[in-house]
JSON list of C-alpha atoms in Angstrom, two decimals:
[
{"chain": "A", "resi": 1166, "resn": "MET", "atom": "CA", "xyz": [5.65, -8.92, -14.07]},
{"chain": "A", "resi": 1167, "resn": "GLN", "atom": "CA", "xyz": [7.46, -9.08, -10.75]},
{"chain": "A", "resi": 1168, "resn": "ARG", "atom": "CA", "xyz": [9.85, -6.28, -11.74]},
{"chain": "A", "resi": 1169, "resn": "VAL", "atom": "CA", "xyz": [6.98, -4.07, -12.84]},
{"chain": "A", "resi": 1170, "resn": "ALA", "atom": "CA", "xyz": [5.19, -4.77, -9.54]},
{"chain": "A", "resi": 1171, "resn": "ARG", "atom": "CA", "xyz": [8.33, -3.75, -7.62]},
{"chain": "A", "resi": 1172, "resn": "TRP", "atom": "CA", "xyz": [8.57, -0.45, -9.49]},
{"chain": "A", "resi": 1173, "resn": "LEU", "atom": "CA", "xyz": [4.86, 0.21, -9.02]},
{"chain": "A", "resi": 1174, "resn": "THR", "atom": "CA", "xyz": [5.19, -0.57, -5.31]},
{"chain": "A", "resi": 1175, "resn": "LEU", "atom": "CA", "xyz": [8.04, 1.92, -5.01]},
{"chain": "A", "resi": 1176, "resn": "MET", "atom": "CA", "xyz": [6.12, 4.59, -6.91]},
{"chain": "A", "resi": 1177, "resn": "LEU", "atom": "CA", "xyz": [2.95, 4.00, -4.86]},
{"chain": "A", "resi": 1178, "resn": "GLY", "atom": "CA", "xyz": [4.96, 4.19, -1.63]},
{"chain": "A", "resi": 1179, "resn": "LEU", "atom": "CA", "xyz": [6.47, 7.51, -2.70]},
{"chain": "A", "resi": 1180, "resn": "LEU", "atom": "CA", "xyz": [3.04, 8.81, -3.72]},
{"chain": "A", "resi": 1181, "resn": "ILE", "atom": "CA", "xyz": [1.59, 7.80, -0.35]},
{"chain": "A", "resi": 1182, "resn": "LEU", "atom": "CA", "xyz": [4.47, 9.48, 1.49]},
{"chain": "A", "resi": 1183, "resn": "TYR", "atom": "CA", "xyz": [4.08, 12.65, -0.56]},
{"chain": "A", "resi": 1184, "resn": "GLY", "atom": "CA", "xyz": [0.32, 12.79, -0.03]},
{"chain": "A", "resi": 1185, "resn": "SER", "atom": "CA", "xyz": [0.67, 12.05, 3.67]},
{"chain": "A", "resi": 1186, "resn": "PHE", "atom": "CA", "xyz": [3.12, 14.84, 4.43]},
{"chain": "A", "resi": 1187, "resn": "PHE", "atom": "CA", "xyz": [2.14, 17.59, 1.99]},
{"chain": "A", "resi": 1188, "resn": "PRO", "atom": "CA", "xyz": [2.62, 20.60, 2.54]},
{"chain": "A", "resi": 1189, "resn": "PHE", "atom": "CA", "xyz": [5.71, 19.48, 4.50]},
{"chain": "A", "resi": 1190, "resn": "GLN", "atom": "CA", "xyz": [5.43, 21.83, 7.47]},
{"chain": "A", "resi": 1191, "resn": "PHE", "atom": "CA", "xyz": [7.33, 19.78, 10.03]},
{"chain": "A", "resi": 1192, "resn": "THR", "atom": "CA", "xyz": [8.23, 20.89, 13.51]},
{"chain": "A", "resi": 1193, "resn": "SER", "atom": "CA", "xyz": [11.68, 20.14, 14.85]},
{"chain": "A", "resi": 1194, "resn": "TRP", "atom": "CA", "xyz": [12.78, 16.51, 15.21]},
{"chain": "A", "resi": 1195, "resn": "ARG", "atom": "CA", "xyz": [13.92, 17.43, 18.71]},
{"chain": "A", "resi": 1196, "resn": "HIS", "atom": "CA", "xyz": [10.26, 17.50, 19.71]},
{"chain": "A", "resi": 1197, "resn": "PHE", "atom": "CA", "xyz": [9.64, 13.94, 18.52]},
{"chain": "A", "resi": 1198, "resn": "HIS", "atom": "CA", "xyz": [9.50, 11.25, 21.17]},
{"chain": "A", "resi": 1199, "resn": "LEU", "atom": "CA", "xyz": [8.33, 7.85, 20.01]},
{"chain": "A", "resi": 1200, "resn": "ARG", "atom": "CA", "xyz": [6.66, 6.94, 23.30]},
{"chain": "A", "resi": 1201, "resn": "GLU", "atom": "CA", "xyz": [4.69, 10.20, 23.38]},
{"chain": "A", "resi": 1202, "resn": "ALA", "atom": "CA", "xyz": [3.75, 9.86, 19.72]},
{"chain": "A", "resi": 1203, "resn": "LEU", "atom": "CA", "xyz": [2.43, 6.34, 20.35]},
{"chain": "A", "resi": 1204, "resn": "ARG", "atom": "CA", "xyz": [0.43, 7.55, 23.35]},
{"chain": "A", "resi": 1205, "resn": "GLY", "atom": "CA", "xyz": [-0.95, 10.41, 21.29]},
{"chain": "A", "resi": 1206, "resn": "LEU", "atom": "CA", "xyz": [-2.47, 8.10, 18.67]},
{"chain": "A", "resi": 1207, "resn": "HIS", "atom": "CA", "xyz": [-6.16, 7.55, 19.34]},
{"chain": "A", "resi": 1208, "resn": "PHE", "atom": "CA", "xyz": [-9.14, 6.32, 17.40]},
{"chain": "A", "resi": 1209, "resn": "GLN", "atom": "CA", "xyz": [-11.03, 9.26, 15.97]},
{"chain": "A", "resi": 1210, "resn": "ARG", "atom": "CA", "xyz": [-14.27, 9.35, 14.07]},
{"chain": "A", "resi": 1211, "resn": "PRO", "atom": "CA", "xyz": [-13.29, 10.21, 10.51]},
{"chain": "A", "resi": 1212, "resn": "GLY", "atom": "CA", "xyz": [-15.55, 11.47, 7.80]},
{"chain": "A", "resi": 1213, "resn": "ARG", "atom": "CA", "xyz": [-16.87, 8.74, 5.52]},
{"chain": "A", "resi": 1214, "resn": "GLY", "atom": "CA", "xyz": [-14.95, 10.14, 2.55]},
{"chain": "A", "resi": 1215, "resn": "ASP", "atom": "CA", "xyz": [-11.67, 10.22, 4.49]},
{"chain": "A", "resi": 1216, "resn": "PHE", "atom": "CA", "xyz": [-12.11, 6.65, 5.71]},
{"chain": "A", "resi": 1217, "resn": "VAL", "atom": "CA", "xyz": [-12.96, 5.33, 2.24]},
{"chain": "A", "resi": 1218, "resn": "ALA", "atom": "CA", "xyz": [-10.10, 7.30, 0.69]},
{"chain": "A", "resi": 1219, "resn": "ASN", "atom": "CA", "xyz": [-7.64, 5.74, 3.14]},
{"chain": "A", "resi": 1220, "resn": "ILE", "atom": "CA", "xyz": [-8.85, 2.28, 2.17]},
{"chain": "A", "resi": 1221, "resn": "TRP", "atom": "CA", "xyz": [-8.70, 2.97, -1.57]},
{"chain": "A", "resi": 1222, "resn": "LEU", "atom": "CA", "xyz": [-5.24, 4.52, -1.28]},
{"chain": "A", "resi": 1223, "resn": "TYR", "atom": "CA", "xyz": [-3.72, 1.31, 0.08]},
{"chain": "A", "resi": 1224, "resn": "ILE", "atom": "CA", "xyz": [-5.51, -1.22, -2.18]},
{"chain": "A", "resi": 1225, "resn": "PRO", "atom": "CA", "xyz": [-3.05, -0.71, -5.08]},
{"chain": "A", "resi": 1226, "resn": "LEU", "atom": "CA", "xyz": [-0.15, -0.89, -2.63]},
{"chain": "A", "resi": 1227, "resn": "GLY", "atom": "CA", "xyz": [-1.37, -4.25, -1.29]},
{"chain": "A", "resi": 1228, "resn": "LEU", "atom": "CA", "xyz": [-1.90, -5.60, -4.80]},
{"chain": "A", "resi": 1229, "resn": "CYS", "atom": "CA", "xyz": [1.48, -4.49, -6.14]},
{"chain": "A", "resi": 1230, "resn": "LEU", "atom": "CA", "xyz": [3.38, -5.45, -3.01]},
{"chain": "A", "resi": 1231, "resn": "LEU", "atom": "CA", "xyz": [1.89, -8.94, -3.10]},
{"chain": "A", "resi": 1232, "resn": "ARG", "atom": "CA", "xyz": [2.90, -9.37, -6.75]},
{"chain": "A", "resi": 1233, "resn": "ALA", "atom": "CA", "xyz": [6.41, -7.99, -6.03]},
{"chain": "A", "resi": 1234, "resn": "TRP", "atom": "CA", "xyz": [7.51, -10.74, -3.62]},
{"chain": "A", "resi": 1235, "resn": "PRO", "atom": "CA", "xyz": [9.71, -13.54, -4.98]},
{"chain": "A", "resi": 1236, "resn": "GLY", "atom": "CA", "xyz": [7.61, -16.18, -6.73]},
{"chain": "A", "resi": 1237, "resn": "ARG", "atom": "CA", "xyz": [9.00, -19.08, -4.72]},
{"chain": "A", "resi": 1238, "resn": "TRP", "atom": "CA", "xyz": [7.49, -17.54, -1.55]},
{"chain": "A", "resi": 1239, "resn": "ASN", "atom": "CA", "xyz": [4.01, -18.03, -2.98]},
{"chain": "A", "resi": 1240, "resn": "ARG", "atom": "CA", "xyz": [4.35, -21.80, -2.62]},
{"chain": "A", "resi": 1241, "resn": "VAL", "atom": "CA", "xyz": [4.31, -21.72, 1.18]},
{"chain": "A", "resi": 1242, "resn": "VAL", "atom": "CA", "xyz": [0.70, -21.87, 2.37]},
{"chain": "A", "resi": 1243, "resn": "VAL", "atom": "CA", "xyz": [-0.43, -21.28, 5.93]},
{"chain": "A", "resi": 1244, "resn": "CYS", "atom": "CA", "xyz": [-4.11, -21.60, 6.89]},
{"chain": "A", "resi": 1245, "resn": "GLY", "atom": "CA", "xyz": [-5.27, -21.14, 3.30]},
{"chain": "A", "resi": 1246, "resn": "LEU", "atom": "CA", "xyz": [-3.43, -17.83, 2.83]},
{"chain": "A", "resi": 1247, "resn": "THR", "atom": "CA", "xyz": [0.07, -17.45, 1.57]},
{"chain": "A", "resi": 1248, "resn": "VAL", "atom": "CA", "xyz": [2.84, -16.17, 3.80]},
{"chain": "A", "resi": 1249, "resn": "VAL", "atom": "CA", "xyz": [3.33, -13.47, 1.21]},
{"chain": "A", "resi": 1250, "resn": "CYS", "atom": "CA", "xyz": [-0.17, -12.13, 1.88]},
{"chain": "A", "resi": 1251, "resn": "GLY", "atom": "CA", "xyz": [0.65, -11.82, 5.57]},
{"chain": "A", "resi": 1252, "resn": "LEU", "atom": "CA", "xyz": [3.95, -10.09, 4.85]},
{"chain": "A", "resi": 1253, "resn": "THR", "atom": "CA", "xyz": [2.18, -7.71, 2.50]},
{"chain": "A", "resi": 1254, "resn": "VAL", "atom": "CA", "xyz": [-0.35, -6.73, 5.16]},
{"chain": "A", "resi": 1255, "resn": "VAL", "atom": "CA", "xyz": [2.38, -6.30, 7.79]},
{"chain": "A", "resi": 1256, "resn": "CYS", "atom": "CA", "xyz": [4.40, -4.05, 5.46]},
{"chain": "A", "resi": 1257, "resn": "GLY", "atom": "CA", "xyz": [1.37, -1.93, 4.52]},
{"chain": "A", "resi": 1258, "resn": "THR", "atom": "CA", "xyz": [0.34, -1.58, 8.17]},
{"chain": "A", "resi": 1259, "resn": "LEU", "atom": "CA", "xyz": [3.88, -0.67, 9.28]},
{"chain": "A", "resi": 1260, "resn": "LEU", "atom": "CA", "xyz": [4.08, 1.96, 6.54]},
{"chain": "A", "resi": 1261, "resn": "SER", "atom": "CA", "xyz": [0.79, 3.42, 7.71]},
{"chain": "A", "resi": 1262, "resn": "LEU", "atom": "CA", "xyz": [1.80, 3.38, 11.39]},
{"chain": "A", "resi": 1263, "resn": "THR", "atom": "CA", "xyz": [5.13, 5.04, 10.57]},
{"chain": "A", "resi": 1264, "resn": "ILE", "atom": "CA", "xyz": [3.36, 7.74, 8.59]},
{"chain": "A", "resi": 1265, "resn": "GLU", "atom": "CA", "xyz": [0.86, 8.39, 11.38]},
{"chain": "A", "resi": 1266, "resn": "LEU", "atom": "CA", "xyz": [3.67, 8.67, 13.94]},
{"chain": "A", "resi": 1267, "resn": "LEU", "atom": "CA", "xyz": [5.63, 11.07, 11.73]},
{"chain": "A", "resi": 1268, "resn": "GLN", "atom": "CA", "xyz": [2.50, 13.11, 11.10]},
{"chain": "A", "resi": 1269, "resn": "THR", "atom": "CA", "xyz": [2.67, 14.16, 14.75]},
{"chain": "A", "resi": 1270, "resn": "LEU", "atom": "CA", "xyz": [5.52, 16.40, 13.57]},
{"chain": "A", "resi": 1271, "resn": "GLU", "atom": "CA", "xyz": [3.46, 17.82, 10.69]},
{"chain": "A", "resi": 1272, "resn": "SER", "atom": "CA", "xyz": [1.48, 20.82, 11.87]},
{"chain": "A", "resi": 1273, "resn": "THR", "atom": "CA", "xyz": [-1.33, 20.51, 9.30]},
{"chain": "A", "resi": 1274, "resn": "ARG", "atom": "CA", "xyz": [-2.00, 16.80, 9.74]},
{"chain": "A", "resi": 1275, "resn": "VAL", "atom": "CA", "xyz": [-4.01, 14.83, 12.29]},
{"chain": "A", "resi": 1276, "resn": "SER", "atom": "CA", "xyz": [-2.67, 11.45, 13.37]},
{"chain": "A", "resi": 1277, "resn": "SER", "atom": "CA", "xyz": [-5.19, 8.73, 14.06]},
{"chain": "A", "resi": 1278, "resn": "LEU", "atom": "CA", "xyz": [-5.28, 5.00, 14.70]},
{"chain": "A", "resi": 1279, "resn": "THR", "atom": "CA", "xyz": [-8.43, 4.95, 12.60]},
{"chain": "A", "resi": 1280, "resn": "ASP", "atom": "CA", "xyz": [-6.29, 5.81, 9.57]},
{"chain": "A", "resi": 1281, "resn": "VAL", "atom": "CA", "xyz": [-3.96, 2.91, 10.39]},
{"chain": "A", "resi": 1282, "resn": "VAL", "atom": "CA", "xyz": [-6.93, 0.53, 10.52]},
{"chain": "A", "resi": 1283, "resn": "ALA", "atom": "CA", "xyz": [-8.36, 1.87, 7.24]},
{"chain": "A", "resi": 1284, "resn": "ASN", "atom": "CA", "xyz": [-4.96, 1.64, 5.53]},
{"chain": "A", "resi": 1285, "resn": "ALA", "atom": "CA", "xyz": [-4.46, -1.90, 6.83]},
{"chain": "A", "resi": 1286, "resn": "ALA", "atom": "CA", "xyz": [-7.90, -2.83, 5.51]},
{"chain": "A", "resi": 1287, "resn": "GLY", "atom": "CA", "xyz": [-6.97, -1.39, 2.12]},
{"chain": "A", "resi": 1288, "resn": "THR", "atom": "CA", "xyz": [-3.74, -3.40, 2.13]},
{"chain": "A", "resi": 1289, "resn": "VAL", "atom": "CA", "xyz": [-5.69, -6.57, 2.99]},
{"chain": "A", "resi": 1290, "resn": "LEU", "atom": "CA", "xyz": [-8.15, -5.94, 0.15]},
{"chain": "A", "resi": 1291, "resn": "GLY", "atom": "CA", "xyz": [-5.30, -5.27, -2.28]},
{"chain": "A", "resi": 1292, "resn": "ALA", "atom": "CA", "xyz": [-3.50, -8.45, -1.20]},
{"chain": "A", "resi": 1293, "resn": "LEU", "atom": "CA", "xyz": [-6.72, -10.46, -1.60]},
{"chain": "A", "resi": 1294, "resn": "PHE", "atom": "CA", "xyz": [-7.23, -8.98, -5.07]},
{"chain": "A", "resi": 1295, "resn": "GLY", "atom": "CA", "xyz": [-3.63, -9.95, -5.83]},
{"chain": "A", "resi": 1296, "resn": "LEU", "atom": "CA", "xyz": [-4.25, -13.52, -4.67]},
{"chain": "A", "resi": 1297, "resn": "LEU", "atom": "CA", "xyz": [-7.44, -13.66, -6.73]},
{"chain": "A", "resi": 1298, "resn": "TYR", "atom": "CA", "xyz": [-5.60, -12.26, -9.75]},
{"chain": "A", "resi": 1299, "resn": "GLY", "atom": "CA", "xyz": [-2.86, -14.87, -9.38]},
{"chain": "A", "resi": 1300, "resn": "THR", "atom": "CA", "xyz": [-5.38, -17.68, -8.97]},
{"chain": "A", "resi": 1301, "resn": "MET", "atom": "CA", "xyz": [-7.56, -16.58, -11.87]},
{"chain": "A", "resi": 1302, "resn": "GLY", "atom": "CA", "xyz": [-4.49, -16.18, -14.07]},
{"chain": "A", "resi": 1303, "resn": "ASN", "atom": "CA", "xyz": [-3.65, -19.82, -13.49]},
{"chain": "A", "resi": 1304, "resn": "ILE", "atom": "CA", "xyz": [-7.22, -21.03, -14.09]},
{"chain": "A", "resi": 1305, "resn": "ILE", "atom": "CA", "xyz": [-8.50, -18.86, -16.92]},
{"chain": "A", "resi": 1306, "resn": "ARG", "atom": "CA", "xyz": [-6.57, -18.83, -20.17]},
{"chain": "A", "resi": 1307, "resn": "ILE", "atom": "CA", "xyz": [-7.07, -15.75, -22.28]},
{"chain": "A", "resi": 1308, "resn": "PRO", "atom": "CA", "xyz": [-6.44, -16.23, -26.02]},
{"chain": "A", "resi": 1309, "resn": "GLY", "atom": "CA", "xyz": [-3.25, -14.45, -27.06]},
{"chain": "A", "resi": 1310, "resn": "VAL", "atom": "CA", "xyz": [-1.87, -14.38, -23.54]},
{"chain": "A", "resi": 1311, "resn": "ALA", "atom": "CA", "xyz": [0.54, -17.16, -22.62]},
{"chain": "A", "resi": 1312, "resn": "SER", "atom": "CA", "xyz": [1.42, -17.71, -18.95]},
{"chain": "A", "resi": 1313, "resn": "GLY", "atom": "CA", "xyz": [0.55, -14.20, -17.91]},
{"chain": "A", "resi": 1314, "resn": "GLN", "atom": "CA", "xyz": [2.62, -12.53, -20.64]},
{"chain": "A", "resi": 1315, "resn": "ALA", "atom": "CA", "xyz": [0.80, -10.47, -23.22]},
{"chain": "A", "resi": 1316, "resn": "GLY", "atom": "CA", "xyz": [1.85, -10.95, -26.81]},
{"chain": "A", "resi": 1317, "resn": "PRO", "atom": "CA", "xyz": [2.89, -8.10, -29.08]},
{"chain": "A", "resi": 1318, "resn": "PHE", "atom": "CA", "xyz": [0.11, -5.77, -30.11]},
{"chain": "A", "resi": 1319, "resn": "SER", "atom": "CA", "xyz": [-0.25, -2.63, -32.11]},
{"chain": "A", "resi": 1320, "resn": "ALA", "atom": "CA", "xyz": [-0.66, 0.77, -30.51]},
{"chain": "A", "resi": 1321, "resn": "ARG", "atom": "CA", "xyz": [-3.53, 1.24, -32.96]},
{"chain": "A", "resi": 1322, "resn": "PHE", "atom": "CA", "xyz": [-5.53, -1.17, -30.81]},
{"chain": "A", "resi": 1323, "resn": "TRP", "atom": "CA", "xyz": [-5.45, 1.29, -27.90]},
{"chain": "A", "resi": 1324, "resn": "LEU", "atom": "CA", "xyz": [-5.81, 4.40, -30.01]},
{"chain": "A", "resi": 1325, "resn": "GLY", "atom": "CA", "xyz": [-8.81, 3.06, -31.91]},
{"chain": "A", "resi": 1326, "resn": "ASN", "atom": "CA", "xyz": [-7.28, 3.53, -35.38]}
]
């Protein structure tokens, strides 16, 4: 499960990067100054669809990233939330902030702190879903599934034959 979550996290990260920089019309790196890029980030009023899309885009990342951390880290609990949940949110937020800063070099993109907040919220929701999934998996036992591992099944089950 953890290995699958790591691969999914990598694939989601690449998908987010691709979607954030398409059509890849960057200006020269010589024009990038971190201090100016940070000063240029402001809160902007996004459309409702854009805001919701930013949240939904990062929910799977938060979920997969939370499940990808080493299992022994889940045992450390701070204020009712695991340290892993906090690390997940920090990583998702840093990815979003990095993307927004680099989008200042992309001529067709608009950088905004509002996007960072929406992406962080999506990461939080994904991490919370991951915590809930982990908790429910330990409480609820599904017949045919032992300790989170599905047993063998026929492809006919999914194909309806």
